[in-house]
Coordinates of C-alpha atoms in Angstrom, one line a residue:
X1 CA 77.5 101.8 106.8
X2 CA 76.2 105.3 107.7
X3 CA 78.2 107.3 110.2
X4 CA 76.3 107.6 113.5
X5 CA 74.5 110.9 114.0
X6 CA 75.3 113.2 116.9
X7 CA 71.9 112.4 118.3
X8 CA 72.9 108.7 118.5
X9 CA 76.2 109.5 120.1
X10 CA 74.5 111.8 122.6
X11 CA 72.0 109.1 123.5
X12 CA 74.9 106.6 124.0
X13 CA 76.7 109.3 126.1
X14 CA 73.6 109.7 128.4
X15 CA 73.4 105.9 128.9
X16 CA 77.1 105.7 129.7
X17 CA 77.1 108.7 132.1
X18 CA 75.2 106.5 134.6
X19 CA 78.6 104.6 135.0
X20 CA 76.8 101.3 135.5
X21 CA 78.7 98.5 137.1
X22 CA 80.4 96.2 134.6
X23 CA 81.6 93.3 136.7
X24 CA 82.2 93.1 140.5
X25 CA 82.8 96.7 141.7
X26 CA 84.2 98.2 138.5
X27 CA 82.3 100.9 136.5
X28 CA 82.7 102.5 133.1
X29 CA 84.3 105.4 134.9
X30 CA 87.0 103.1 136.3
X31 CA 87.7 101.7 132.8
X32 CA 87.8 105.2 131.2
X33 CA 90.4 106.2 133.8
X34 CA 92.6 103.2 133.0
X35 CA 92.3 103.9 129.2
X36 CA 92.9 107.6 129.6
X37 CA 89.7 108.6 127.8
X38 CA 86.7 110.8 128.7
X39 CA 83.5 111.8 126.9
X40 CA 83.3 115.2 125.2
X41 CA 79.9 117.0 125.2
X42 CA 79.3 116.1 121.5
X43 CA 79.6 112.3 122.2
X44 CA 83.2 112.0 120.9
X45 CA 86.1 110.8 123.0
X46 CA 88.8 112.9 124.5
X47 CA 91.9 110.7 124.3
X48 CA 94.6 111.7 126.8
X49 CA 97.0 108.7 126.4
X50 CA 100.4 110.2 126.6
X51 CA 102.2 108.4 123.7
X52 CA 103.6 110.9 121.3
X53 CA 102.6 111.1 117.6
X54 CA 105.2 112.0 115.1
X55 CA 105.3 113.5 111.6
X56 CA 106.5 111.6 108.5
X57 CA 110.1 112.0 107.4
X58 CA 110.0 112.3 103.5
X59 CA 113.5 113.6 103.1
X60 CA 116.9 112.1 103.9
X61 CA 118.4 115.4 105.1
X62 CA 116.0 115.5 108.1
X63 CA 117.7 115.8 111.5
X64 CA 118.2 113.4 113.1
X65 CA 118.7 111.2 110.1
X66 CA 115.6 109.0 109.7
X67 CA 115.8 105.2 109.7
X68 CA 113.5 105.1 106.6
X69 CA 111.6 107.7 104.5
X70 CA 107.9 108.2 105.0
X71 CA 105.0 110.3 103.7
X72 CA 101.3 110.5 104.2
X73 CA 98.8 109.8 101.4
X74 CA 95.1 110.4 102.0
X75 CA 92.7 107.7 100.9
X76 CA 89.5 109.6 100.7
X77 CA 88.3 113.3 100.6
X78 CA 85.4 112.3 102.9
X79 CA 87.2 111.1 106.0
X80 CA 90.6 111.3 107.6
X81 CA 91.8 107.8 106.7
X82 CA 95.3 107.8 105.1
X83 CA 98.3 105.7 104.3
X84 CA 101.7 106.4 105.9
X85 CA 104.0 105.0 103.2
X86 CA 107.6 103.9 104.1
X87 CA 110.6 103.0 101.9
X88 CA 114.2 102.3 102.9
X89 CA 116.6 105.2 102.7
X90 CA 118.4 103.6 99.8
X91 CA 116.0 101.2 98.0
X92 CA 117.7 98.5 95.8
X93 CA 117.7 99.4 92.2
X94 CA 117.9 95.8 90.9
X95 CA 114.9 94.2 92.6
X96 CA 111.4 94.9 93.8
X97 CA 110.5 94.9 97.5
X98 CA 107.6 93.1 99.2
X99 CA 104.6 95.4 100.0
X100 CA 103.4 95.1 103.6
X101 CA 100.1 96.7 104.5
X102 CA 100.2 97.4 108.2
X103 CA 97.3 97.9 110.7
X104 CA 98.2 99.4 114.1
X105 CA 96.9 98.3 117.5
X106 CA 94.8 100.2 120.0
X107 CA 91.7 98.1 120.6
X108 CA 89.8 100.0 117.9
X109 CA 89.6 103.0 120.2
X110 CA 93.1 104.4 120.7
X111 CA 96.3 105.4 118.8
X112 CA 97.2 106.2 115.3
X113 CA 99.5 105.3 112.4
X114 CA 101.5 108.3 113.6
X115 CA 101.8 107.1 117.2
X116 CA 105.6 106.8 117.7
X117 CA 105.7 103.1 118.6
X118 CA 104.0 102.1 115.4
X119 CA 105.9 104.7 113.3
X120 CA 109.2 103.4 114.6
X121 CA 108.1 99.8 114.0
X122 CA 107.3 100.5 110.4
X123 CA 110.6 102.4 110.0
X124 CA 112.4 99.2 111.2
X125 CA 110.4 96.9 108.8
X126 CA 111.1 99.2 105.8
X127 CA 114.8 99.5 106.6
X128 CA 115.7 96.0 107.9
X129 CA 113.8 93.7 105.6
X130 CA 113.8 95.8 103.4
X131 CA 110.2 96.4 102.3
X132 CA 107.7 99.0 101.2
X133 CA 105.3 99.5 104.1
X134 CA 101.8 101.1 103.9
X135 CA 100.6 101.8 107.4
X136 CA 96.8 102.5 107.5
X137 CA 95.4 105.3 109.5
X138 CA 91.8 104.0 110.0
X139 CA 88.9 105.6 111.8
X140 CA 88.5 104.9 115.5
X141 CA 85.4 103.9 117.6
X142 CA 83.1 104.9 119.1
X143 CA 82.9 107.9 116.7
X144 CA 83.1 105.4 113.9
X145 CA 82.2 101.9 115.1
X146 CA 83.0 98.7 113.2
X147 CA 83.0 98.0 110.4
X148 CA 84.4 101.5 109.6
X149 CA 88.0 100.3 110.3
X150 CA 87.5 97.3 108.0
X151 CA 86.2 99.7 105.3
X152 CA 89.3 101.9 105.6
X153 CA 91.6 98.8 105.4
X154 CA 89.8 97.6 102.3
X155 CA 90.2 101.0 100.7
X156 CA 93.9 100.8 101.4
X157 CA 94.0 97.5 99.4
X158 CA 92.1 99.2 96.6
X159 CA 94.6 102.0 96.7
X160 CA 97.4 99.5 96.4
X161 CA 95.6 97.8 93.5
X162 CA 95.3 101.2 91.7
X163 CA 98.9 101.9 92.3
X164 CA 99.8 98.6 90.7
X165 CA 97.6 99.4 87.7
X166 CA 98.8 103.0 87.5
X167 CA 95.3 104.4 87.8
X168 CA 95.7 108.1 88.1
X169 CA 99.4 107.7 88.1
X170 CA 101.7 105.9 90.4
X171 CA 103.5 107.4 93.4
X172 CA 107.3 107.2 92.7
X173 CA 107.9 105.3 95.9
X174 CA 105.5 102.5 94.8
X175 CA 107.9 101.8 91.9
X176 CA 109.9 99.9 94.4
X177 CA 107.0 97.6 95.4
X178 CA 106.5 94.0 94.2
X179 CA 102.7 93.8 93.8
X180 CA 102.9 90.0 93.5
X181 CA 104.3 89.8 97.1
X182 CA 101.8 91.6 99.4
X183 CA 101.5 90.8 103.1
X184 CA 98.9 92.0 105.6
X185 CA 100.3 92.6 109.1
X186 CA 98.4 93.7 112.1
X187 CA 98.9 94.1 115.9
X188 CA 96.1 93.7 118.4
X189 CA 93.0 95.4 116.8
X190 CA 95.0 95.7 113.7
X191 CA 95.4 91.9 113.5
X192 CA 91.6 91.6 113.9
X193 CA 91.3 94.0 110.9
X194 CA 93.8 92.0 108.9
X195 CA 91.7 88.9 109.3
X196 CA 88.4 90.6 108.4
X197 CA 89.7 92.6 105.5
X198 CA 91.4 89.6 104.0
X199 CA 88.1 87.8 104.0
X200 CA 86.3 90.8 102.5
X201 CA 88.9 91.1 99.8
X202 CA 87.9 87.7 98.5
X203 CA 84.8 89.3 97.1
X204 CA 86.7 91.6 94.8
X205 CA 89.1 91.3 91.9
X206 CA 92.2 92.9 93.3
X207 CA 94.6 91.7 90.6
X208 CA 97.4 92.3 90.0
X209 CA 97.9 92.4 93.8
X210 CA 98.7 88.9 95.2
X211 CA 98.2 88.6 99.0
X212 CA 100.7 86.0 100.0
X213 CA 100.1 85.9 103.7
X214 CA 98.6 87.3 106.8
X215 CA 100.6 88.0 110.0
X216 CA 98.5 88.5 113.2
X217 CA 100.3 89.7 116.3
X218 CA 98.2 88.8 119.4
X219 CA 95.0 89.5 117.6
X220 CA 92.2 91.4 119.5
X221 CA 89.3 89.0 119.4
X222 CA 86.7 88.3 122.1
X223 CA 83.4 86.6 123.0
X224 CA 80.7 86.7 125.6
X225 CA 82.0 83.6 127.3
X226 CA 85.4 84.4 129.0
X227 CA 88.4 82.1 128.2
X228 CA 90.7 80.5 130.8
X229 CA 93.4 83.1 130.1
X230 CA 90.9 86.0 130.5
X231 CA 89.8 84.6 133.9
X232 CA 93.4 83.9 134.9
X233 CA 94.5 87.4 134.0
X234 CA 91.2 89.2 134.7
X235 CA 93.0 91.9 136.7
X236 CA 95.7 92.5 134.1
X237 CA 97.0 96.1 134.5
X238 CA 96.7 96.8 130.8
X239 CA 93.7 94.8 129.6
X240 CA 91.7 93.8 132.6
X241 CA 88.5 91.9 131.8
X242 CA 86.2 94.7 132.7
X243 CA 88.2 97.2 130.6
X244 CA 88.1 94.7 127.7
X245 CA 84.3 94.6 128.0
X246 CA 84.1 98.4 127.8
X247 CA 86.4 98.6 124.8
X248 CA 84.2 96.2 122.9
X249 CA 81.1 98.1 123.9
X250 CA 82.7 101.2 122.3
X251 CA 83.9 99.4 119.2
X252 CA 80.8 97.4 118.2
X253 CA 77.6 98.9 116.8
X254 CA 75.0 99.2 119.6
X255 CA 72.8 96.3 118.3
X256 CA 75.7 93.8 118.3
X257 CA 77.2 91.8 121.1
X258 CA 80.6 90.2 121.7
X259 CA 79.6 87.0 119.9
X260 CA 79.2 88.8 116.6
X261 CA 81.8 87.8 114.0
X262 CA 83.5 91.2 114.3
X263 CA 84.6 90.2 117.7
X264 CA 84.3 86.4 117.8
X265 CA 85.7 84.7 114.7
X266 CA 84.3 81.3 115.5
X267 CA 80.7 82.4 116.2
X268 CA 79.6 81.6 112.6
X269 CA 78.4 84.5 110.6
X270 CA 79.1 85.1 106.9
X271 CA 82.9 84.4 106.9
X272 CA 83.3 80.8 108.1
X273 CA 82.6 79.2 104.8
X274 CA 85.4 81.3 103.2
X275 CA 88.2 81.0 105.7
X276 CA 89.8 78.1 103.7
X277 CA 90.4 80.5 100.8
X278 CA 92.8 82.6 102.8
X279 CA 96.5 82.5 102.1
X280 CA 98.8 81.3 104.8
X281 CA 98.1 82.9 108.2
X282 CA 100.9 83.3 110.8
X283 CA 99.6 84.0 114.4
X284 CA 101.7 85.1 117.3
X285 CA 100.3 84.6 120.8
X286 CA 101.8 85.8 124.0
X287 CA 101.3 83.7 127.1
X288 CA 101.2 86.7 129.4
X289 CA 98.4 88.4 127.5
X290 CA 94.8 87.9 128.8
X291 CA 93.6 87.3 125.2
X292 CA 96.1 84.6 124.4
X293 CA 93.5 81.9 124.4
X294 CA 91.6 83.8 121.7
X295 CA 94.5 82.9 119.4
X296 CA 93.6 79.2 119.5
X297 CA 90.5 79.7 117.3
X298 CA 92.3 78.5 114.1
X299 CA 92.1 75.0 115.7
X300 CA 88.4 75.0 114.9
X301 CA 89.1 75.7 111.3
X302 CA 91.7 73.1 110.6
X303 CA 89.2 70.6 109.1
X304 CA 88.4 73.2 106.4
X305 CA 92.0 72.9 105.1
X306 CA 93.0 76.3 106.4
X307 CA 96.7 77.1 106.5
X308 CA 97.4 78.5 110.0
X309 CA 100.7 78.7 111.8
X310 CA 100.4 79.6 115.5
X311 CA 103.4 80.5 117.6
X312 CA 103.0 80.9 121.3
X313 CA 105.6 83.0 123.1
X314 CA 106.1 81.3 126.5
X315 CA 107.2 84.3 128.5
X316 CA 105.6 86.8 130.7
X317 CA 104.3 89.0 127.9
X318 CA 101.4 91.4 128.2
X319 CA 98.8 93.2 126.3
X320 CA 101.2 95.7 124.7
X321 CA 103.0 93.1 122.6
X322 CA 102.4 95.3 119.6
X323 CA 105.5 97.3 120.6
X324 CA 107.9 94.7 119.1
X325 CA 108.6 93.4 115.6
X326 CA 108.7 89.8 116.8
X327 CA 105.9 88.5 114.4
X328 CA 108.2 89.2 111.4
X329 CA 111.6 88.2 112.7
X330 CA 111.5 84.6 111.3
X331 CA 109.3 85.2 108.3
X332 CA 110.6 85.0 104.8
X333 CA 108.9 87.3 102.4
X334 CA 108.7 85.0 99.4

């Protein structure tokens, strides 16, 4: 998909500057204030969310001592997508480690693989499982609307395939990875990306990679018709319904609505006939999250022989469930 021109972005900016009412009395301006974003003159976003970003820690003698080692590897000379690769401080020498490809949250609009909460999460996975973790820095909307993030995630899978084959040489850290035990893990928007990129990967020969499972932590899906949980929690302080509508308007191409398959996985589209070919899918849903009902969509696929495991956390969780490592605590990487 071609990158939107500045002219397109400026037109979109002019439309949005009218700050039309979204629902009730809320406007785009209200949603932007909640999200900590504002338009730049060139049609890009100024993101002012105050969550620190951190550098990788490739050396053990870093102070303070890191939980795991990490380094950044760029995927393409044409954009800023990259892999932040993690390994334990002392990887085992007598066995290979599962490879986890991680996609961070942020509703397609916010955050980075270097955002401290995601960086620390990947540090914990690498050190505690242990595992080799490839966290994907994908392009954000609206500068790069969907499917740009899916394309970057697919390129990360191709990068892992080339590492397995030794194409152009293999990074020494990838010597610890077991390419026959690959898992895709995503939080929020990252879980949406995991679902879509796993389906896209079915169209390619990615051997010797073997994707054994998908792990979706409170996936960011939607639809034009609100669910009961969205109505029940429509004034949620983190993902209010009107804010959610604005986020999807920023993430989707201008000619698509919230019932497109990028947003609504049960709307039909090109994927439904292939869902049964996915490996096992583990889905974590948080009762206190407005989007919890969106995690029930696998029920509509059960007749197709799909292998879904949905776990609902019956506690007062909220939209920032991507902060924790709960989706992986009880999963065996076999």
